[in-house]
PDB file of C-alpha atoms and ligand atoms in Angstrom:
ATOM      1  CA  UNK B  18     -40.381  25.240 -17.630  1.00 48.00           C
ATOM      2  CA  UNK B  19     -38.693  23.470 -20.568  1.00 53.00           C
ATOM      3  CA  UNK B  20     -40.486  20.664 -22.377  1.00 50.00           C
ATOM      4  CA  UNK B  21     -37.948  18.176 -21.024  1.00 48.00           C
ATOM      5  CA  UNK B  22     -38.591  19.298 -17.430  1.00 54.00           C
ATOM      6  CA  UNK B  23     -42.350  19.010 -17.987  1.00 53.00           C
ATOM      7  CA  UNK B  24     -41.995  15.472 -19.343  1.00 48.00           C
ATOM      8  CA  UNK B  25     -39.697  14.379 -16.536  1.00 47.00           C
ATOM      9  CA  UNK B  26     -42.028  15.849 -13.888  1.00 54.00           C
ATOM     10  CA  UNK B  27     -44.998  14.172 -15.543  1.00 53.00           C
ATOM     11  CA  UNK B  28     -43.220  10.815 -15.599  1.00 48.00           C
ATOM     12  CA  UNK B  29     -42.325  11.120 -11.909  1.00 48.00           C
ATOM     13  CA  UNK B  30     -45.883  12.098 -10.919  1.00 51.00           C
ATOM     14  CA  UNK B  31     -47.388   9.262 -12.985  1.00 50.00           C
ATOM     15  CA  UNK B  32     -44.849   6.870 -11.539  1.00 49.00           C
ATOM     16  CA  UNK B  33     -45.837   7.889  -8.022  1.00 51.00           C
ATOM     17  CA  UNK B  34     -49.508   7.502  -8.895  1.00 54.00           C
ATOM     18  CA  UNK B  35     -49.120   3.951 -10.172  1.00 53.00           C
ATOM     19  CA  UNK B  36     -46.836   3.146  -7.285  1.00 52.00           C
ATOM     20  CA  UNK B  37     -43.576   2.547  -9.208  1.00 53.00           C
ATOM     21  CA  UNK B  38     -40.980   1.569  -6.599  1.00 54.00           C
ATOM     22  CA  UNK B  39     -38.161   4.084  -6.196  1.00 58.00           C
ATOM     23  CA  UNK B  40     -35.007   2.585  -7.638  1.00 64.00           C
ATOM     24  CA  UNK B  41     -31.961   3.358  -5.519  1.00 73.00           C
ATOM     25  CA  UNK B  42     -28.929   3.808  -7.795  1.00 86.00           C
ATOM     26  CA  UNK B  43     -25.925   1.629  -6.982  1.00 94.00           C
ATOM     27  CA  UNK B  44     -23.150   3.631  -5.327  1.00 97.00           C
ATOM     28  CA  UNK B  45     -19.982   4.072  -7.428  1.00 97.00           C
ATOM     29  CA  UNK B  46     -16.835   2.951  -5.602  1.00 98.00           C
ATOM     30  CA  UNK B  47     -13.319   3.511  -6.974  1.00 98.00           C
ATOM     31  CA  UNK B  48     -10.529   1.100  -6.072  1.00 98.00           C
ATOM     32  CA  UNK B  49      -6.935   2.080  -6.966  1.00 98.00           C
ATOM     33  CA  UNK B  50      -4.516  -0.634  -8.161  1.00 98.00           C
ATOM     34  CA  UNK B  51      -1.140   0.135  -9.818  1.00 98.00           C
ATOM     35  CA  UNK B  52       0.560  -0.838 -13.111  1.00 96.00           C
ATOM     36  CA  UNK B  53      -1.648  -2.947 -15.407  1.00 95.00           C
ATOM     37  CA  UNK B  54       0.792  -5.888 -15.311  1.00 94.00           C
ATOM     38  CA  UNK B  55       1.306  -5.817 -11.523  1.00 96.00           C
ATOM     39  CA  UNK B  56      -0.602  -7.606  -8.777  1.00 98.00           C
ATOM     40  CA  UNK B  57      -2.274  -4.511  -7.217  1.00 98.00           C
ATOM     41  CA  UNK B  58      -4.383  -4.049 -10.301  1.00 98.00           C
ATOM     42  CA  UNK B  59      -5.542  -7.643  -9.811  1.00 98.00           C
ATOM     43  CA  UNK B  60      -6.438  -6.867  -6.175  1.00 98.00           C
ATOM     44  CA  UNK B  61      -8.547  -3.912  -7.357  1.00 98.00           C
ATOM     45  CA  UNK B  62     -10.151  -5.881 -10.204  1.00 98.00           C
ATOM     46  CA  UNK B  63     -10.830  -9.098  -8.299  1.00 98.00           C
ATOM     47  CA  UNK B  64     -12.312  -7.409  -5.217  1.00 98.00           C
ATOM     48  CA  UNK B  65     -14.397  -5.200  -7.538  1.00 98.00           C
ATOM     49  CA  UNK B  66     -15.674  -8.250  -9.351  1.00 98.00           C
ATOM     50  CA  UNK B  67     -16.574  -9.987  -6.036  1.00 98.00           C
ATOM     51  CA  UNK B  68     -18.461  -6.881  -4.913  1.00 98.00           C
ATOM     52  CA  UNK B  69     -20.316  -6.435  -8.191  1.00 98.00           C
ATOM     53  CA  UNK B  70     -21.271 -10.119  -8.146  1.00 97.00           C
ATOM     54  CA  UNK B  71     -22.471 -10.293  -4.549  1.00 97.00           C
ATOM     55  CA  UNK B  72     -23.494  -6.694  -3.846  1.00 96.00           C
ATOM     56  CA  UNK B  73     -24.243  -5.406  -7.334  1.00 96.00           C
ATOM     57  CA  UNK B  74     -27.589  -3.892  -6.331  1.00 96.00           C
ATOM     58  CA  UNK B  75     -25.887  -1.623  -3.850  1.00 97.00           C
ATOM     59  CA  UNK B  76     -22.500  -0.922  -5.382  1.00 98.00           C
ATOM     60  CA  UNK B  77     -20.761  -0.412  -8.667  1.00 98.00           C
ATOM     61  CA  UNK B  78     -17.056  -1.093  -8.013  1.00 98.00           C
ATOM     62  CA  UNK B  79     -14.446  -0.004 -10.544  1.00 98.00           C
ATOM     63  CA  UNK B  80     -10.768  -1.084 -10.284  1.00 98.00           C
ATOM     64  CA  UNK B  81      -8.378   1.478 -11.743  1.00 97.00           C
ATOM     65  CA  UNK B  82      -4.730   1.238 -12.853  1.00 98.00           C
ATOM     66  CA  UNK B  83      -2.667   3.927 -11.076  1.00 98.00           C
ATOM     67  CA  UNK B  84       0.930   4.997 -10.390  1.00 97.00           C
ATOM     68  CA  UNK B  85       1.133   2.728  -7.297  1.00 98.00           C
ATOM     69  CA  UNK B  86       1.299   2.992  -3.500  1.00 98.00           C
ATOM     70  CA  UNK B  87       2.158   6.668  -3.106  1.00 98.00           C
ATOM     71  CA  UNK B  88      -0.350   7.698  -5.749  1.00 98.00           C
ATOM     72  CA  UNK B  89      -3.066   5.622  -4.022  1.00 98.00           C
ATOM     73  CA  UNK B  90      -2.361   6.983  -0.550  1.00 98.00           C
ATOM     74  CA  UNK B  91      -2.531  10.558  -1.855  1.00 98.00           C
ATOM     75  CA  UNK B  92      -5.700   9.904  -3.887  1.00 98.00           C
ATOM     76  CA  UNK B  93      -7.352   8.367  -0.820  1.00 98.00           C
ATOM     77  CA  UNK B  94      -6.320  11.329   1.302  1.00 98.00           C
ATOM     78  CA  UNK B  95      -8.006  13.683  -1.210  1.00 98.00           C
ATOM     79  CA  UNK B  96     -11.127  11.490  -1.317  1.00 97.00           C
ATOM     80  CA  UNK B  97     -10.622  10.723  -5.031  1.00 98.00           C
ATOM     81  CA  UNK B  98     -10.632   6.954  -4.353  1.00 98.00           C
ATOM     82  CA  UNK B  99     -12.597   4.985  -1.765  1.00 98.00           C
ATOM     83  CA  UNK B 100     -10.084   2.129  -1.528  1.00 98.00           C
ATOM     84  CA  UNK B 101      -6.586   1.454  -2.761  1.00 98.00           C
ATOM     85  CA  UNK B 102      -3.627  -0.860  -2.332  1.00 98.00           C
ATOM     86  CA  UNK B 103      -0.360   0.302  -0.780  1.00 98.00           C
ATOM     87  CA  UNK B 104       2.836  -1.199   0.594  1.00 98.00           C
ATOM     88  CA  UNK B 105       2.961  -1.565   4.391  1.00 96.00           C
ATOM     89  CA  UNK B 106       6.154   0.535   4.593  1.00 97.00           C
ATOM     90  CA  UNK B 107       4.646   3.401   2.582  1.00 97.00           C
ATOM     91  CA  UNK B 108       1.489   3.221   4.706  1.00 96.00           C
ATOM     92  CA  UNK B 109       3.525   3.507   7.849  1.00 96.00           C
ATOM     93  CA  UNK B 110       5.439   6.504   6.505  1.00 96.00           C
ATOM     94  CA  UNK B 111       2.252   8.244   5.347  1.00 98.00           C
ATOM     95  CA  UNK B 112       0.392   7.738   8.609  1.00 97.00           C
ATOM     96  CA  UNK B 113       3.398   8.848  10.685  1.00 97.00           C
ATOM     97  CA  UNK B 114       4.434  11.759   8.447  1.00 97.00           C
ATOM     98  CA  UNK B 115       7.776  10.382   7.220  1.00 96.00           C
ATOM     99  CA  UNK B 116       9.609  10.171   3.847  1.00 94.00           C
ATOM    100  CA  UNK B 117       7.290  11.630   1.123  1.00 94.00           C
ATOM    101  CA  UNK B 118       4.919  12.798   3.855  1.00 97.00           C
ATOM    102  CA  UNK B 119       7.595  14.404   6.045  1.00 97.00           C
ATOM    103  CA  UNK B 120       5.775  16.723   8.457  1.00 95.00           C
ATOM    104  CA  UNK B 121       2.420  16.061   6.690  1.00 97.00           C
ATOM    105  CA  UNK B 122       1.020  12.876   8.239  1.00 98.00           C
ATOM    106  CA  UNK B 123      -2.017  11.406   6.465  1.00 98.00           C
ATOM    107  CA  UNK B 124      -4.052  11.106   9.663  1.00 97.00           C
ATOM    108  CA  UNK B 125      -7.262  10.134   7.814  1.00 98.00           C
ATOM    109  CA  UNK B 126      -5.634   6.969   6.447  1.00 98.00           C
ATOM    110  CA  UNK B 127      -7.276   3.733   7.679  1.00 98.00           C
ATOM    111  CA  UNK B 128      -6.486   0.036   7.231  1.00 98.00           C
ATOM    112  CA  UNK B 129      -8.953  -2.553   5.988  1.00 98.00           C
ATOM    113  CA  UNK B 130      -6.831  -5.739   5.692  1.00 98.00           C
ATOM    114  CA  UNK B 131      -3.507  -7.060   4.390  1.00 98.00           C
ATOM    115  CA  UNK B 132      -3.172  -8.971   1.150  1.00 98.00           C
ATOM    116  CA  UNK B 133      -0.100 -10.816  -0.218  1.00 97.00           C
ATOM    117  CA  UNK B 134       3.611 -10.355   0.630  1.00 97.00           C
ATOM    118  CA  UNK B 135       5.671  -8.375  -1.904  1.00 98.00           C
ATOM    119  CA  UNK B 136       9.389  -8.904  -2.458  1.00 98.00           C
ATOM    120  CA  UNK B 137      11.837  -6.144  -3.336  1.00 98.00           C
ATOM    121  CA  UNK B 138      13.592  -7.339  -6.479  1.00 98.00           C
ATOM    122  CA  UNK B 139      16.306  -6.382  -8.921  1.00 98.00           C
ATOM    123  CA  UNK B 140      15.826  -8.080 -12.283  1.00 98.00           C
ATOM    124  CA  UNK B 141      18.336  -7.991 -15.142  1.00 98.00           C
ATOM    125  CA  UNK B 142      19.094  -9.904 -18.351  1.00 98.00           C
ATOM    126  CA  UNK B 143      21.820 -12.562 -18.278  1.00 98.00           C
ATOM    127  CA  UNK B 144      23.700 -10.700 -21.031  1.00 97.00           C
ATOM    128  CA  UNK B 145      24.242  -7.499 -18.996  1.00 98.00           C
ATOM    129  CA  UNK B 146      26.819  -9.259 -16.830  1.00 96.00           C
ATOM    130  CA  UNK B 147      25.158  -7.857 -13.695  1.00 98.00           C
ATOM    131  CA  UNK B 148      25.596 -10.493 -10.976  1.00 98.00           C
ATOM    132  CA  UNK B 149      25.478  -8.365  -7.828  1.00 98.00           C
ATOM    133  CA  UNK B 150      24.062  -4.964  -6.931  1.00 98.00           C
ATOM    134  CA  UNK B 151      27.448  -3.195  -7.287  1.00 97.00           C
ATOM    135  CA  UNK B 152      27.575  -4.244 -10.974  1.00 98.00           C
ATOM    136  CA  UNK B 153      24.754  -1.831 -11.892  1.00 98.00           C
ATOM    137  CA  UNK B 154      27.204   1.102 -11.839  1.00 98.00           C
ATOM    138  CA  UNK B 155      27.283   2.813 -15.234  1.00 98.00           C
ATOM    139  CA  UNK B 156      24.126   0.993 -16.356  1.00 98.00           C
ATOM    140  CA  UNK B 157      20.628   2.163 -17.173  1.00 98.00           C
ATOM    141  CA  UNK B 158      18.370   1.096 -14.328  1.00 98.00           C
ATOM    142  CA  UNK B 159      14.640   1.616 -13.791  1.00 98.00           C
ATOM    143  CA  UNK B 160      14.085   2.575 -10.157  1.00 98.00           C
ATOM    144  CA  UNK B 161      10.303   3.031 -10.480  1.00 98.00           C
ATOM    145  CA  UNK B 162       7.966   5.843 -11.422  1.00 97.00           C
ATOM    146  CA  UNK B 163       7.321   8.623  -8.922  1.00 96.00           C
ATOM    147  CA  UNK B 164       4.114   7.542  -7.184  1.00 97.00           C
ATOM    148  CA  UNK B 165       5.170   3.909  -6.972  1.00 98.00           C
ATOM    149  CA  UNK B 166       6.059   2.083  -3.775  1.00 98.00           C
ATOM    150  CA  UNK B 167       9.149   0.445  -5.292  1.00 98.00           C
ATOM    151  CA  UNK B 168      10.961   3.717  -5.981  1.00 98.00           C
ATOM    152  CA  UNK B 169      11.654   4.266  -2.301  1.00 97.00           C
ATOM    153  CA  UNK B 170      12.763   0.638  -1.807  1.00 98.00           C
ATOM    154  CA  UNK B 171      15.132   1.003  -4.777  1.00 98.00           C
ATOM    155  CA  UNK B 172      16.570   4.191  -3.283  1.00 98.00           C
ATOM    156  CA  UNK B 173      17.117   2.438   0.071  1.00 98.00           C
ATOM    157  CA  UNK B 174      18.991  -0.373  -1.686  1.00 98.00           C
ATOM    158  CA  UNK B 175      21.122   2.075  -3.704  1.00 98.00           C
ATOM    159  CA  UNK B 176      22.028   4.000  -0.562  1.00 98.00           C
ATOM    160  CA  UNK B 177      22.902   0.841   1.352  1.00 98.00           C
ATOM    161  CA  UNK B 178      25.178  -0.393  -1.446  1.00 98.00           C
ATOM    162  CA  UNK B 179      26.800   3.073  -1.726  1.00 98.00           C
ATOM    163  CA  UNK B 180      25.479   3.780  -5.222  1.00 98.00           C
ATOM    164  CA  UNK B 181      24.681   7.399  -6.093  1.00 98.00           C
ATOM    165  CA  UNK B 182      21.441   7.580  -8.095  1.00 96.00           C
ATOM    166  CA  UNK B 183      22.583  10.770  -9.870  1.00 96.00           C
ATOM    167  CA  UNK B 184      26.207   9.886 -10.630  1.00 97.00           C
ATOM    168  CA  UNK B 185      26.692   6.138 -10.625  1.00 98.00           C
ATOM    169  CA  UNK B 186      23.726   4.905 -12.696  1.00 98.00           C
ATOM    170  CA  UNK B 187      21.390   6.215 -15.371  1.00 98.00           C
ATOM    171  CA  UNK B 188      18.196   6.103 -13.340  1.00 98.00           C
ATOM    172  CA  UNK B 189      14.889   5.790 -15.184  1.00 98.00           C
ATOM    173  CA  UNK B 190      11.400   6.377 -13.761  1.00 98.00           C
ATOM    174  CA  UNK B 191       9.275   4.187 -16.023  1.00 98.00           C
ATOM    175  CA  UNK B 192       5.924   2.688 -15.065  1.00 96.00           C
ATOM    176  CA  UNK B 193       6.424  -1.023 -14.470  1.00 96.00           C
ATOM    177  CA  UNK B 194       4.715  -2.356 -17.615  1.00 95.00           C
ATOM    178  CA  UNK B 195       7.017  -0.075 -19.662  1.00 97.00           C
ATOM    179  CA  UNK B 196      10.059  -1.231 -17.681  1.00 98.00           C
ATOM    180  CA  UNK B 197       9.382  -4.925 -18.367  1.00 97.00           C
ATOM    181  CA  UNK B 198       9.144  -4.160 -22.088  1.00 97.00           C
ATOM    182  CA  UNK B 199      12.258  -1.942 -21.979  1.00 98.00           C
ATOM    183  CA  UNK B 200      14.272  -4.766 -20.378  1.00 98.00           C
ATOM    184  CA  UNK B 201      13.349  -7.102 -23.237  1.00 98.00           C
ATOM    185  CA  UNK B 202      14.049  -4.382 -25.833  1.00 98.00           C
ATOM    186  CA  UNK B 203      17.480  -3.702 -24.264  1.00 98.00           C
ATOM    187  CA  UNK B 204      16.565  -0.095 -23.512  1.00 98.00           C
ATOM    188  CA  UNK B 205      17.338  -0.638 -19.832  1.00 98.00           C
ATOM    189  CA  UNK B 206      19.741  -3.094 -18.163  1.00 98.00           C
ATOM    190  CA  UNK B 207      17.725  -3.865 -15.026  1.00 98.00           C
ATOM    191  CA  UNK B 208      14.725  -2.818 -13.009  1.00 98.00           C
ATOM    192  CA  UNK B 209      13.838  -2.624  -9.347  1.00 98.00           C
ATOM    193  CA  UNK B 210      10.297  -3.680  -8.484  1.00 98.00           C
ATOM    194  CA  UNK B 211       8.428  -4.537  -5.290  1.00 98.00           C
ATOM    195  CA  UNK B 212       5.667  -6.982  -6.097  1.00 98.00           C
ATOM    196  CA  UNK B 213       3.813 -10.177  -5.127  1.00 98.00           C
ATOM    197  CA  UNK B 214       4.869 -13.467  -6.711  1.00 97.00           C
ATOM    198  CA  UNK B 215       4.306 -14.679  -9.286  1.00 96.00           C
ATOM    199  CA  UNK B 216       3.839 -11.464 -11.240  1.00 95.00           C
ATOM    200  CA  UNK B 217       3.268 -11.067 -14.986  1.00 94.00           C
ATOM    201  CA  UNK B 218       5.743  -8.223 -14.826  1.00 94.00           C
ATOM    202  CA  UNK B 219       8.595 -10.693 -14.346  1.00 96.00           C
ATOM    203  CA  UNK B 220       6.965 -13.696 -16.041  1.00 96.00           C
ATOM    204  CA  UNK B 221       6.628 -11.862 -19.347  1.00 96.00           C
ATOM    205  CA  UNK B 222      10.268 -10.766 -19.794  1.00 97.00           C
ATOM    206  CA  UNK B 223      11.389 -14.194 -18.498  1.00 97.00           C
ATOM    207  CA  UNK B 224       9.686 -15.873 -21.457  1.00 96.00           C
ATOM    208  CA  UNK B 225      11.330 -13.528 -24.019  1.00 96.00           C
ATOM    209  CA  UNK B 226      14.911 -13.200 -22.701  1.00 98.00           C
ATOM    210  CA  UNK B 227      17.160 -14.957 -20.162  1.00 98.00           C
ATOM    211  CA  UNK B 228      16.731 -13.079 -16.916  1.00 98.00           C
ATOM    212  CA  UNK B 229      18.716 -13.050 -13.690  1.00 98.00           C
ATOM    213  CA  UNK B 230      17.484 -11.999 -10.250  1.00 98.00           C
ATOM    214  CA  UNK B 231      19.990 -10.369  -7.912  1.00 98.00           C
ATOM    215  CA  UNK B 232      19.982 -11.061  -4.144  1.00 98.00           C
ATOM    216  CA  UNK B 233      19.379  -8.005  -1.936  1.00 98.00           C
ATOM    217  CA  UNK B 234      20.902  -9.305   1.291  1.00 97.00           C
ATOM    218  CA  UNK B 235      23.571  -6.813   2.379  1.00 97.00           C
ATOM    219  CA  UNK B 236      24.117  -6.840   6.169  1.00 98.00           C
ATOM    220  CA  UNK B 237      22.766  -3.298   6.273  1.00 98.00           C
ATOM    221  CA  UNK B 238      19.554  -4.473   4.570  1.00 98.00           C
ATOM    222  CA  UNK B 239      19.233  -7.094   7.307  1.00 98.00           C
ATOM    223  CA  UNK B 240      19.744  -4.361   9.931  1.00 98.00           C
ATOM    224  CA  UNK B 241      17.081  -2.169   8.312  1.00 97.00           C
ATOM    225  CA  UNK B 242      14.696  -5.138   8.250  1.00 97.00           C
ATOM    226  CA  UNK B 243      15.350  -5.888  11.926  1.00 97.00           C
ATOM    227  CA  UNK B 244      14.626  -2.264  12.850  1.00 96.00           C
ATOM    228  CA  UNK B 245      11.296  -1.934  11.032  1.00 94.00           C
ATOM    229  CA  UNK B 246       8.196  -4.026  11.815  1.00 92.00           C
ATOM    230  CA  UNK B 247       6.891  -3.829   8.236  1.00 94.00           C
ATOM    231  CA  UNK B 248       9.936  -5.568   6.664  1.00 96.00           C
ATOM    232  CA  UNK B 249      10.928  -9.245   6.728  1.00 96.00           C
ATOM    233  CA  UNK B 250      13.836 -11.131   5.141  1.00 96.00           C
ATOM    234  CA  UNK B 251      12.612 -13.799   2.734  1.00 97.00           C
ATOM    235  CA  UNK B 252      13.498 -15.846  -0.360  1.00 97.00           C
ATOM    236  CA  UNK B 253      11.913 -15.962  -3.788  1.00 97.00           C
ATOM    237  CA  UNK B 254      11.954 -19.756  -4.229  1.00 97.00           C
ATOM    238  CA  UNK B 255      13.860 -21.298  -7.144  1.00 98.00           C
ATOM    239  CA  UNK B 256      11.541 -21.984 -10.055  1.00 97.00           C
ATOM    240  CA  UNK B 257       9.152 -19.079  -9.411  1.00 97.00           C
ATOM    241  CA  UNK B 258      10.282 -17.552 -12.706  1.00 98.00           C
ATOM    242  CA  UNK B 259      11.525 -19.211 -15.883  1.00 97.00           C
ATOM    243  CA  UNK B 260      15.312 -19.557 -15.891  1.00 96.00           C
ATOM    244  CA  UNK B 261      15.694 -18.574 -12.233  1.00 98.00           C
ATOM    245  CA  UNK B 262      16.478 -21.999 -10.799  1.00 98.00           C
ATOM    246  CA  UNK B 263      18.035 -20.688  -7.560  1.00 98.00           C
ATOM    247  CA  UNK B 264      16.556 -19.098  -4.417  1.00 98.00           C
ATOM    248  CA  UNK B 265      16.864 -15.313  -4.365  1.00 98.00           C
ATOM    249  CA  UNK B 266      17.374 -13.851  -0.891  1.00 98.00           C
ATOM    250  CA  UNK B 267      15.745 -10.467  -0.425  1.00 98.00           C
ATOM    251  CA  UNK B 268      13.332  -8.591   1.832  1.00 98.00           C
ATOM    252  CA  UNK B 269       9.582  -8.122   1.675  1.00 98.00           C
ATOM    253  CA  UNK B 270       6.708  -5.824   2.581  1.00 97.00           C
ATOM    254  CA  UNK B 271       2.970  -6.544   2.653  1.00 97.00           C
ATOM    255  CA  UNK B 272       0.373  -5.228   0.216  1.00 98.00           C
ATOM    256  CA  UNK B 273      -2.406  -3.629   2.276  1.00 98.00           C
ATOM    257  CA  UNK B 274      -5.895  -2.423   1.415  1.00 98.00           C
ATOM    258  CA  UNK B 275      -6.454   1.099   2.685  1.00 98.00           C
ATOM    259  CA  UNK B 276      -9.241   3.647   2.890  1.00 98.00           C
ATOM    260  CA  UNK B 277     -10.095   7.031   4.410  1.00 98.00           C
ATOM    261  CA  UNK B 278     -11.810   7.520   7.788  1.00 98.00           C
ATOM    262  CA  UNK B 279     -14.463   9.552   5.912  1.00 98.00           C
ATOM    263  CA  UNK B 280     -15.586   6.594   3.791  1.00 98.00           C
ATOM    264  CA  UNK B 281     -18.970   5.449   5.085  1.00 98.00           C
ATOM    265  CA  UNK B 282     -18.835   2.728   7.748  1.00 98.00           C
ATOM    266  CA  UNK B 283     -21.357   0.520   5.901  1.00 98.00           C
ATOM    267  CA  UNK B 284     -19.336   0.725   2.669  1.00 98.00           C
ATOM    268  CA  UNK B 285     -16.198  -0.571   4.398  1.00 98.00           C
ATOM    269  CA  UNK B 286     -18.152  -3.162   6.405  1.00 98.00           C
ATOM    270  CA  UNK B 287     -19.856  -4.550   3.287  1.00 98.00           C
ATOM    271  CA  UNK B 288     -16.559  -4.809   1.421  1.00 98.00           C
ATOM    272  CA  UNK B 289     -14.726  -6.442   4.335  1.00 98.00           C
ATOM    273  CA  UNK B 290     -17.528  -8.955   4.938  1.00 98.00           C
ATOM    274  CA  UNK B 291     -17.856  -9.841   1.251  1.00 98.00           C
ATOM    275  CA  UNK B 292     -14.102 -10.414   0.904  1.00 98.00           C
ATOM    276  CA  UNK B 293     -13.826 -12.663   3.981  1.00 98.00           C
ATOM    277  CA  UNK B 294     -17.013 -14.577   3.194  1.00 98.00           C
ATOM    278  CA  UNK B 295     -15.797 -15.279  -0.331  1.00 98.00           C
ATOM    279  CA  UNK B 296     -12.125 -15.719   0.434  1.00 98.00           C
ATOM    280  CA  UNK B 297     -11.953 -18.988  -1.540  1.00 98.00           C
ATOM    281  CA  UNK B 298     -12.962 -17.131  -4.685  1.00 98.00           C
ATOM    282  CA  UNK B 299     -10.407 -14.405  -4.061  1.00 98.00           C
ATOM    283  CA  UNK B 300      -7.663 -16.986  -3.380  1.00 98.00           C
ATOM    284  CA  UNK B 301      -8.439 -18.742  -6.644  1.00 98.00           C
ATOM    285  CA  UNK B 302      -8.455 -15.531  -8.695  1.00 97.00           C
ATOM    286  CA  UNK B 303      -4.652 -14.999  -8.811  1.00 97.00           C
ATOM    287  CA  UNK B 304      -1.647 -17.162  -7.898  1.00 96.00           C
ATOM    288  CA  UNK B 305      -0.268 -14.445  -5.565  1.00 97.00           C
ATOM    289  CA  UNK B 306      -3.471 -14.699  -3.462  1.00 98.00           C
ATOM    290  CA  UNK B 307      -3.302 -18.478  -2.975  1.00 97.00           C
ATOM    291  CA  UNK B 308      -2.088 -18.317   0.634  1.00 96.00           C
ATOM    292  CA  UNK B 309      -4.361 -15.556   1.960  1.00 97.00           C
ATOM    293  CA  UNK B 310      -5.752 -16.385   5.390  1.00 97.00           C
ATOM    294  CA  UNK B 311      -7.755 -14.301   7.880  1.00 97.00           C
ATOM    295  CA  UNK B 312      -5.143 -14.445  10.632  1.00 96.00           C
ATOM    296  CA  UNK B 313      -2.367 -12.939   8.530  1.00 96.00           C
ATOM    297  CA  UNK B 314      -4.742 -10.550   6.783  1.00 97.00           C
ATOM    298  CA  UNK B 315      -5.300  -8.771  10.099  1.00 97.00           C
ATOM    299  CA  UNK B 316      -1.555  -8.286  10.648  1.00 94.00           C
ATOM    300  CA  UNK B 317       1.065  -5.908   9.245  1.00 89.00           C
ATOM    301  CA  UNK B 318      -1.198  -2.849   9.199  1.00 92.00           C
ATOM    302  CA  UNK B 319       0.289   0.476  10.223  1.00 88.00           C
ATOM    303  CA  UNK B 320      -2.753   2.769  10.233  1.00 94.00           C
ATOM    304  CA  UNK B 321      -5.672   2.038  12.618  1.00 96.00           C
ATOM    305  CA  UNK B 322      -8.509  -0.158  11.345  1.00 98.00           C
ATOM    306  CA  UNK B 323     -11.462   1.623   9.755  1.00 98.00           C
ATOM    307  CA  UNK B 324     -14.531   1.264  12.051  1.00 98.00           C
ATOM    308  CA  UNK B 325     -16.406  -0.564   9.243  1.00 98.00           C
ATOM    309  CA  UNK B 326     -13.698  -3.247   9.049  1.00 98.00           C
ATOM    310  CA  UNK B 327     -13.477  -3.402  12.847  1.00 98.00           C
ATOM    311  CA  UNK B 328     -17.242  -4.000  13.096  1.00 98.00           C
ATOM    312  CA  UNK B 329     -16.869  -7.165  11.005  1.00 98.00           C
ATOM    313  CA  UNK B 330     -13.760  -8.380  12.904  1.00 98.00           C
ATOM    314  CA  UNK B 331     -15.580  -7.913  16.230  1.00 98.00           C
ATOM    315  CA  UNK B 332     -18.631  -9.799  14.942  1.00 98.00           C
ATOM    316  CA  UNK B 333     -16.333 -12.677  14.040  1.00 98.00           C
ATOM    317  CA  UNK B 334     -14.581 -12.475  17.410  1.00 97.00           C
ATOM    318  CA  UNK B 335     -11.254 -11.807  15.660  1.00 96.00           C
ATOM    319  CA  UNK B 336     -10.661  -8.549  17.545  1.00 92.00           C
TER     320      UNK B 336
HETATM  321  N1  LIG X 419       4.375  -2.397  -4.854  1.00 92.63           N
HETATM  322  C1  LIG X 419       4.082  -1.604  -6.015  1.00 92.63           C
HETATM  323  C2  LIG X 419       3.738  -0.186  -5.616  1.00 92.63           C
HETATM  324  O1  LIG X 419       3.469   0.104  -4.553  1.00 92.63           O
HETATM  325  C3  LIG X 419       2.975  -2.165  -6.884  1.00 92.63           C
HETATM  326  C4  LIG X 419       3.056  -3.617  -7.141  1.00 92.63           C
HETATM  327  C5  LIG X 419       1.896  -4.183  -7.906  1.00 92.63           C
HETATM  328  O2  LIG X 419       1.314  -3.490  -8.751  1.00 92.63           O
HETATM  329  O3  LIG X 419       1.552  -5.322  -7.664  1.00 92.63           O
HETATM  330  O4  LIG X 419       3.696   0.717  -6.331  1.00 92.63           O
END
């Protein structure tokens, strides 16, 4: 037996003799956000901070920046993360085996609750001359990194407006914080992004350059929205971003908190309960969370509820 082993054993035996209480280590929980300047990262950070404040003896929550919705769904499927944030449309596709998950449904995916609405947006600088979607032809456009939720939304919009991603534009796949910078630095002409409002991702470029936001309201977008329960038509109100003093008509998804059926029921119950019992704190932690309310937070979810979340909703008589 090595000296270290002997000392450790001795310490344990002595500890038992003097009746030292056994200290249960807090359980590490990983929560996947997205780009550091987006709102998902704030969801991961703010819920982690609520949990560490109220349940710090039991849990050690860590919010992580990630590639976005698709990355989070796949990491949760593999068990690499306990929780993550993902767009309602991507959730639906994953659970039902469509799009990126064609023929490979993520059947272990479970819903916890919905967060804020996210609008699909196309943001450019005034000086590019882009005033409508068709004007992006021949330009350098960020459509979102692989792993993000927005990339698929951007591809839907391109298809609907008859724009070929390979031939008609120079498509980039930057992470969103890089894209915001690249717009200011004139390395790209516009970016697509699907995000809650207000978001630093748009606020930051809007303070450095004159930006313009392009409506995404083609009749075929409206048809797509009508056909899918996870989309709604909406408006980004005038004044949300500096220099954008007009309403921008577009469509929206919902940011949802997801987990895996194999995550312990108590872990999901404790998180759900802590969030709902401290909802005022969560609402106050970011402007995009201001309107969160329990009724809407139980809607817009495409995968079944995790039993831990359901236990809390039943206790409250919400389900
Ligand atoms: N909707 C984006 C995605 O799924 C992330 C937006 C955000 O970070 O707030 O990848």
